[in-house]
Coordinates of C-alpha atoms in Angstrom, one line a residue:
Chain A
M427 CA 120.0 122.1 119.4
K428 CA 118.3 119.0 118.2
K429 CA 119.3 117.3 121.6
L430 CA 117.9 120.3 123.4
A431 CA 114.6 120.2 121.6
F432 CA 114.3 116.5 122.6
L433 CA 115.0 117.2 126.2
L434 CA 112.4 119.8 126.4
I435 CA 109.7 117.3 125.5
P436 CA 109.0 116.0 129.0
C437 CA 108.2 119.6 130.0
F438 CA 105.3 119.7 127.7
A439 CA 104.0 116.4 128.9
A440 CA 102.2 117.8 131.9
A441 CA 100.2 120.1 129.6
A442 CA 99.8 117.7 126.8
R443 CA 96.5 115.9 126.3
G444 CA 96.6 112.2 127.0
G445 CA 97.0 109.9 124.0
E446 CA 99.1 112.6 122.3
I447 CA 101.9 110.8 120.4
S448 CA 105.6 112.2 120.2
L449 CA 107.7 110.4 117.5
T450 CA 111.4 110.9 117.2
I451 CA 113.3 109.6 114.1
E452 CA 117.0 109.9 113.6
I453 CA 118.3 110.1 110.1
P454 CA 122.0 109.1 110.2
R455 CA 124.8 110.8 108.2
L456 CA 126.1 108.4 105.5
E457 CA 129.4 108.6 103.8
V458 CA 128.1 107.7 100.3
A459 CA 129.2 108.9 96.8
E460 CA 125.5 110.0 95.9
Y461 CA 123.2 111.0 98.8
H462 CA 119.6 111.7 98.6
R463 CA 117.4 112.3 101.6
P464 CA 115.5 109.1 102.5
Y465 CA 111.7 108.6 102.0
I466 CA 110.3 107.6 105.4
A467 CA 107.1 106.3 106.7
A468 CA 106.2 105.7 110.2
W469 CA 103.0 103.9 111.2
I470 CA 101.5 102.0 114.1
E471 CA 100.3 98.4 113.6
K472 CA 97.5 96.7 115.6
P473 CA 98.1 93.5 117.4
D474 CA 96.6 91.7 114.2
G475 CA 99.2 93.4 112.0
T476 CA 96.9 95.8 110.3
V477 CA 97.6 99.6 110.2
A478 CA 96.1 101.5 113.1
A479 CA 97.4 104.8 112.1
N480 CA 100.0 106.4 109.6
L481 CA 102.1 108.8 111.6
V482 CA 104.4 110.3 109.0
V483 CA 105.3 110.0 105.4
W484 CA 108.2 112.0 104.3
Y485 CA 108.9 112.2 100.5
D486 CA 109.7 114.5 97.7
S487 CA 106.3 116.1 98.1
E488 CA 107.3 119.4 96.4
L489 CA 108.4 118.0 93.0
K490 CA 106.2 119.1 89.9
D491 CA 103.7 116.8 88.5
K492 CA 103.7 114.8 91.8
E493 CA 106.8 113.1 90.5
G494 CA 108.0 112.4 94.0
E495 CA 105.0 109.8 94.3
T496 CA 106.9 107.5 91.8
W497 CA 109.2 106.4 94.6
L498 CA 106.8 105.9 97.3
K499 CA 106.5 102.2 96.6
D500 CA 110.2 101.8 97.6
I501 CA 109.0 102.3 101.2
R502 CA 107.8 98.7 100.4
Q503 CA 106.4 97.4 103.6
W504 CA 104.5 100.7 104.3
W505 CA 103.3 100.6 100.6
R506 CA 102.0 97.0 100.9
K507 CA 100.5 97.7 104.4
G508 CA 98.2 100.4 103.1
G509 CA 100.2 103.2 101.6
R510 CA 99.1 102.0 98.1
E511 CA 95.6 102.7 99.3
L512 CA 96.2 106.4 100.3
K513 CA 95.7 109.4 98.1
M514 CA 98.7 111.6 98.5
P515 CA 99.2 114.2 100.1
V516 CA 97.7 113.1 103.4
D517 CA 96.9 116.1 105.6
A518 CA 98.9 116.2 108.8
V519 CA 100.8 113.1 107.9
S520 CA 102.8 113.6 104.8
G521 CA 105.5 116.1 104.2
P522 CA 108.8 116.8 102.5
T523 CA 111.9 114.7 103.2
K524 CA 114.0 115.7 106.1
P525 CA 117.9 116.3 106.4
V526 CA 120.3 114.3 108.4
G527 CA 119.6 114.6 112.2
T528 CA 117.0 113.9 114.8
H529 CA 113.5 115.0 114.1
T530 CA 110.7 115.0 116.6
V531 CA 107.0 115.3 115.6
T532 CA 104.0 115.5 117.8
I533 CA 100.8 113.8 116.7
P534 CA 97.7 115.1 118.3
K535 CA 95.1 112.8 119.7
K536 CA 92.7 114.0 117.1
A537 CA 94.8 112.8 114.3
V538 CA 95.5 109.4 115.8
D539 CA 93.1 108.4 118.6
L540 CA 95.2 105.9 120.3
P541 CA 93.2 105.8 123.5
A542 CA 90.3 104.4 121.7
L543 CA 92.1 101.4 120.6
A544 CA 91.8 98.1 122.3
E545 CA 94.4 96.9 124.7
G546 CA 97.2 94.9 123.3
E547 CA 100.6 94.5 121.7
Y548 CA 101.2 97.3 119.3
R549 CA 104.1 98.1 117.0
L550 CA 105.6 101.2 115.8
N551 CA 107.3 100.8 112.3
V552 CA 109.6 103.1 110.8
E553 CA 110.7 102.5 107.3
A554 CA 113.4 104.4 105.4
A555 CA 114.1 104.0 101.6
R556 CA 116.8 106.0 99.9
E557 CA 117.2 106.7 96.3
V558 CA 120.2 104.7 95.0
G559 CA 120.7 103.7 98.5
G560 CA 119.4 101.2 101.0
R561 CA 116.2 100.5 102.8
E562 CA 115.6 99.6 106.5
L563 CA 112.6 98.9 108.7
V564 CA 112.8 99.4 112.4
K565 CA 110.1 97.7 114.5
V566 CA 109.4 99.0 118.0
P567 CA 106.8 96.9 120.0
F568 CA 104.9 98.4 122.9
K569 CA 102.0 97.7 125.0
W570 CA 98.9 99.8 125.0
D571 CA 96.2 99.6 127.7
G572 CA 94.2 102.6 126.7
K573 CA 95.7 105.0 129.4
T574 CA 99.1 104.2 130.8
A575 CA 102.1 106.3 129.2
V576 CA 104.2 104.5 126.7
E577 CA 107.8 105.1 126.0
A578 CA 109.7 102.6 123.6
A579 CA 112.6 102.9 121.4
G580 CA 114.4 101.0 118.7
Q581 CA 117.6 101.3 116.9
G582 CA 118.4 101.4 113.2
K583 CA 121.6 99.9 111.7
T584 CA 122.0 101.4 108.3
E585 CA 119.3 103.9 107.0
L586 CA 118.0 104.9 110.5
G587 CA 119.3 105.7 113.8
K588 CA 117.4 105.7 116.9
V589 CA 113.5 105.9 116.7
Q590 CA 111.3 106.5 119.7
I591 CA 107.7 106.8 120.4
A592 CA 106.2 108.4 123.5
V593 CA 102.4 108.3 124.2
K594 CA 101.1 110.5 126.9
A595 CA 99.1 109.1 129.8
E596 CA 95.3 109.7 129.6
A597 CA 94.3 112.2 132.1
A598 CA 92.5 110.8 135.1
K599 CA 88.7 111.0 134.8
Chain B
M851 CA 101.0 88.9 50.0
K852 CA 104.5 89.1 51.3
N853 CA 103.0 90.2 54.7
I854 CA 100.6 87.4 54.8
T855 CA 103.3 84.9 54.0
K856 CA 105.5 86.4 56.9
H857 CA 102.5 86.2 59.2
I858 CA 101.7 82.5 58.6
L859 CA 105.5 81.6 59.0
G860 CA 105.5 83.4 62.3
V861 CA 102.5 81.4 63.6
S862 CA 104.0 78.2 62.4
A863 CA 107.5 78.8 64.1
L864 CA 105.7 79.5 67.3
L865 CA 103.4 76.3 67.1
A866 CA 106.7 74.3 66.4
L867 CA 108.1 75.7 69.6
A868 CA 105.0 74.8 71.6
S869 CA 105.1 71.2 70.4
Q870 CA 108.8 70.8 71.6
P871 CA 109.5 69.5 75.0
V872 CA 108.2 71.9 77.7
H873 CA 111.7 73.1 78.8
A874 CA 113.3 73.6 75.5
H875 CA 112.2 77.1 75.3
R876 CA 110.4 79.5 77.7
F877 CA 108.0 82.2 76.7
W878 CA 108.1 85.2 78.9
I879 CA 106.7 88.7 79.2
I880 CA 108.7 90.8 81.7
P881 CA 107.8 94.4 82.8
S882 CA 110.4 96.8 84.0
A883 CA 108.4 97.2 87.2
S884 CA 105.4 95.3 88.5
V885 CA 104.5 97.4 91.6
L886 CA 104.2 101.2 90.9
S887 CA 103.3 104.3 92.7
G888 CA 102.4 107.8 91.5
D889 CA 100.2 108.9 88.5
N890 CA 100.6 108.1 84.9
Q891 CA 103.7 105.9 85.2
W892 CA 105.3 104.1 82.4
V893 CA 106.2 100.6 82.1
T894 CA 108.5 99.1 79.4
V895 CA 107.8 95.5 78.6
D896 CA 110.2 92.9 77.0
A897 CA 108.8 89.7 75.6
A898 CA 110.8 86.9 74.1
I899 CA 111.1 83.1 73.8
S900 CA 114.4 82.1 75.3
N901 CA 116.3 79.5 77.0
S902 CA 117.6 81.5 79.9
L903 CA 115.3 83.5 82.3
F904 CA 115.1 86.4 81.4
F905 CA 117.6 86.9 78.8
A906 CA 116.5 87.2 75.1
D907 CA 118.8 84.5 73.6
H908 CA 116.5 82.9 70.9
V909 CA 113.5 84.6 69.1
A910 CA 111.3 87.5 69.7
A911 CA 107.6 87.4 70.8
P912 CA 105.2 88.5 68.0
L913 CA 104.3 92.1 68.9
A914 CA 101.0 91.9 67.1
A915 CA 99.8 89.1 69.3
L916 CA 100.4 91.0 72.5
T917 CA 97.5 92.6 74.3
V918 CA 97.2 94.9 77.4
T919 CA 94.0 95.1 79.4
G920 CA 93.6 98.0 81.9
P921 CA 92.1 97.9 85.4
D922 CA 88.5 98.7 84.0
G923 CA 88.8 95.8 81.6
S924 CA 89.3 98.0 78.5
P925 CA 92.3 97.6 76.1
V926 CA 95.4 99.7 76.7
E927 CA 97.5 101.0 73.9
I928 CA 100.9 99.5 73.1
Q929 CA 103.3 102.2 72.4
N930 CA 106.8 102.5 71.0
G931 CA 106.6 98.9 70.0
K932 CA 109.6 97.1 68.3
E933 CA 109.9 93.4 67.3
G934 CA 113.7 92.7 67.2
K935 CA 115.4 89.6 66.3
V936 CA 115.5 88.2 69.7
R937 CA 113.4 90.5 71.8
T938 CA 110.2 92.4 71.4
T939 CA 109.8 95.7 73.5
F940 CA 106.9 98.1 74.0
D941 CA 105.7 100.8 76.5
I942 CA 102.5 101.2 78.2
E943 CA 101.3 104.2 80.3
L944 CA 99.4 103.5 83.5
T945 CA 96.8 106.1 83.3
K946 CA 94.4 104.5 85.9
P947 CA 95.1 102.9 89.2
G948 CA 94.8 99.1 89.6
S949 CA 96.2 96.1 87.8
Y950 CA 96.9 95.5 84.1
R951 CA 97.3 92.3 82.3
I952 CA 99.8 92.0 79.6
A953 CA 99.2 88.9 77.6
T954 CA 99.4 86.8 74.4
I955 CA 97.6 83.8 73.2
R956 CA 98.9 81.3 70.7
E957 CA 96.4 78.8 69.4
G958 CA 95.9 76.5 66.4
L959 CA 96.2 73.0 65.2
A960 CA 99.4 70.9 64.7
A961 CA 99.3 67.7 62.7
S962 CA 101.8 65.1 61.8
W963 CA 101.6 62.0 59.6
K964 CA 103.8 59.4 57.7
E965 CA 104.6 59.6 53.9
G966 CA 106.7 56.5 53.5
E967 CA 109.7 57.0 56.0
E968 CA 109.1 60.7 56.2
T969 CA 107.3 62.6 58.9
K970 CA 105.2 65.4 57.3
R971 CA 103.8 68.3 59.4
W972 CA 101.0 70.8 59.1
R973 CA 100.3 73.7 61.3
G974 CA 97.4 76.2 61.0
P975 CA 94.2 77.6 62.4
V976 CA 91.2 75.2 63.0
K977 CA 89.4 76.7 60.0
D978 CA 91.9 75.6 57.6
F979 CA 92.1 72.0 58.7
A980 CA 89.5 70.6 56.3
A981 CA 91.1 72.5 53.3
A982 CA 94.5 70.9 54.2
G983 CA 93.0 67.4 53.3
L984 CA 94.8 65.4 55.9
K985 CA 91.9 63.0 56.7
G986 CA 93.1 59.5 56.0
K987 CA 96.8 60.2 56.0
P988 CA 98.7 57.4 57.6
E989 CA 99.5 57.7 61.2
L990 CA 97.8 61.0 61.4
K991 CA 98.2 62.8 64.8
V992 CA 96.5 66.1 65.4
F993 CA 96.9 68.5 68.3
E994 CA 94.9 71.5 69.2
N995 CA 97.2 74.1 71.1
L996 CA 96.1 76.9 73.3
S997 CA 98.9 78.6 75.1
R998 CA 98.5 81.7 77.3
T999 CA 101.6 83.8 78.4
E1000 CA 101.1 86.8 80.6
T1001 CA 102.2 89.1 83.4
V1002 CA 100.5 91.6 85.6
V1003 CA 101.6 95.2 86.6
T1004 CA 99.8 97.3 89.2
S1005 CA 99.7 101.0 89.8
G1006 CA 98.7 101.8 93.4
A1007 CA 96.4 99.1 95.1
P1008 CA 96.0 95.7 93.3
S1009 CA 92.7 95.1 91.5
T1010 CA 91.3 92.0 89.7
D1011 CA 88.9 93.3 87.0
A1012 CA 91.6 92.9 84.2
L1013 CA 92.5 89.3 85.5
K1014 CA 89.1 87.9 85.2
P1015 CA 89.1 84.5 83.6
T1016 CA 88.0 83.9 80.1
G1017 CA 86.8 80.4 80.6
K1018 CA 89.1 79.3 77.7
G1019 CA 92.3 77.1 78.0
L1020 CA 94.4 76.9 81.0
E1021 CA 94.4 80.2 83.2
L1022 CA 95.2 81.5 86.5
V1023 CA 92.4 82.6 88.7
I1024 CA 93.1 85.0 91.6
G1025 CA 92.4 83.3 95.0
K1026 CA 94.0 84.3 98.2
N1027 CA 96.9 86.2 96.6
H1028 CA 97.4 88.7 94.0
P1029 CA 100.4 88.4 91.7
N1030 CA 101.6 91.9 92.4
D1031 CA 101.6 91.3 96.1
L1032 CA 104.2 88.7 96.5
V1033 CA 107.0 88.9 99.2
A1034 CA 109.9 86.8 100.0
G1035 CA 109.5 84.4 103.0
E1036 CA 105.7 84.2 102.3
K1037 CA 103.5 81.6 100.6
A1038 CA 101.2 82.5 97.9
S1039 CA 98.1 80.5 96.6
F1040 CA 96.6 80.7 93.2
I1041 CA 93.9 78.5 91.4
L1042 CA 94.3 77.1 87.8
H1043 CA 91.3 76.7 85.7
L1044 CA 91.0 74.6 82.5
N1045 CA 88.1 75.8 80.3
G1046 CA 86.5 77.6 83.2
K1047 CA 86.7 74.6 85.6
P1048 CA 89.3 73.9 88.3
A1049 CA 92.4 72.1 86.8
A1050 CA 92.8 69.4 89.4
N1051 CA 96.2 67.4 89.7
C1052 CA 97.9 69.8 87.3
K1053 CA 101.7 70.1 87.8
V1054 CA 103.0 73.7 88.0
T1055 CA 106.7 74.5 87.5
V1056 CA 108.2 77.6 88.8
V1057 CA 111.8 78.8 88.1
K1058 CA 113.5 81.8 89.5
G1059 CA 115.1 84.1 86.9
D1060 CA 118.9 84.5 86.4
D1061 CA 119.4 80.9 85.9
R1062 CA 122.3 81.9 83.6
Y1063 CA 124.2 82.7 86.9
R1064 CA 123.8 79.2 88.4
D1065 CA 124.4 75.5 87.7
A1066 CA 121.1 74.1 88.9
V1067 CA 117.8 75.3 87.4
G1068 CA 116.3 74.9 90.9
E1069 CA 112.8 74.3 89.7
I1070 CA 109.9 74.4 92.1
E1071 CA 107.3 71.8 91.3
V1072 CA 103.8 71.9 92.9
T1073 CA 100.7 70.1 92.0
T1074 CA 97.1 71.5 92.0
D1075 CA 94.5 70.0 94.4
A1076 CA 91.0 69.0 93.5
A1077 CA 89.9 72.6 93.5
G1078 CA 92.8 73.6 91.2
V1079 CA 94.6 75.4 94.0
F1080 CA 98.4 75.4 94.2
E1081 CA 100.8 77.0 96.5
V1082 CA 104.3 78.4 96.1
S1083 CA 106.7 79.4 98.9
W1084 CA 108.9 82.3 97.8
A1085 CA 112.3 81.6 99.4
E1086 CA 113.9 84.6 97.7
A1087 CA 113.0 88.0 96.1
G1088 CA 113.2 88.0 92.4
R1089 CA 111.5 87.4 89.1
Y1090 CA 110.0 83.9 88.6
W1091 CA 108.7 82.1 85.7
L1092 CA 105.6 79.9 86.0
N1093 CA 104.3 77.2 83.7
A1094 CA 101.7 74.5 83.6
T1095 CA 100.8 72.4 80.6
V1096 CA 97.9 69.9 80.4
E1097 CA 97.2 67.4 77.7
G1098 CA 94.0 65.5 77.0
E1099 CA 91.5 64.1 74.5
G1100 CA 90.1 66.8 72.4
G1101 CA 87.4 65.3 70.3
E1102 CA 87.1 65.1 66.6
I1103 CA 87.6 67.6 63.8
E1104 CA 86.5 66.7 60.4
G1105 CA 86.1 63.1 61.6
V1106 CA 89.7 63.1 62.8
P1107 CA 90.4 62.6 66.5
F1108 CA 92.6 65.1 68.1
S1109 CA 94.4 65.7 71.3
R1110 CA 94.2 69.0 73.2
R1111 CA 97.1 70.7 74.8
A1112 CA 96.7 73.9 77.0
S1113 CA 99.4 75.8 78.8
Y1114 CA 99.6 78.7 81.0
T1115 CA 102.8 80.7 81.5
A1116 CA 103.4 83.8 83.6
T1117 CA 106.1 85.8 85.0
F1118 CA 105.8 87.3 88.6
E1119 CA 107.9 89.5 90.7
V1120 CA 108.5 88.7 94.4
L1121 CA 109.8 91.6 96.5
P1122 CA 111.9 91.4 99.5
G1123 CA 110.1 91.3 102.8

């Protein structure tokens, strides 16, 4: 079912607005004594390493007294890169943790205006940190020229599986 | 009266430690975490003077001398404090976002002189020096000590208001890097000031914790430049102990010349990259 959903994405492409981002994150099944769903953050970095946009932050957002925020700092590169400057929850970015499987989210251009960004070497970062478990950061570099479609993927080894980013082409003017 | 006696003895014991060789004992304040997220987080703090880092194997730090400064510069309450035999522990609640300074300062005079073959010693606050009647004692040596020991913890984004220098003694001034933003594989740069001015050419010693589990101490030694700036490369993640001590001419007290000794000691956490 998850695979099917992924295959369907190109069909939406024609109708999608240029600059729309499709992000796919695979959370692998792990054989461990104590398993908790990972906290995951995905963001795009500009060529200078600063954050262009936060795409998703999945954490225990439903716990009482915002208790889930206690462990946000464990997504430590994201925390340092700018997570610590954010006031949670972040509309259209943060949400609850996800189960094992492949998850695709669509980020509309109005949330992240990639076309407006300068041409250059960008980087998708997907970082996962699991309670009593490990932490992994997958980096996916991609070129952005303001209009040409992007498809790039990376592969995690421990806490993450395949991660992919697709940016729709800007409609011809 | 009993309490007063105990207090004086406590101060004397600490000054005695300060006048021993630098590496004999290490004063440290270590937080349960230095980088925190979420509202109203609690940090439990251990403080001790020990040989190995960061294991309490000698004497507890005096609880009453510890202070915590919040991100807005106001004092933060020390809760659940307990001064044990070898370790002092307490909790603080981080009710505001930003950086908190947890610190203790030891200061006072230390004197030694000869009475025949015997070396006599006196320690106490500056105001008690005249009453001690030491002027004119044979081979009298007087030291003024000012030792600062601290650590920093941060809730959310790091800030610097609580870390403003006081202009007194040897202290760390935040330059390019914040002590709660240290990552393995990177280099951090800080500034040392002595009495509000750059402490040039000052040796800084950095030791990684858990030395109990290795043969070599593995000290990193760096020296401040003319602007008091020093840099440390963090090879590995972990908890580090940092110390700098300077000695110099102090001036005169009650007509007796004295030397001045100031030290700065801190513990910083370096996270994996």
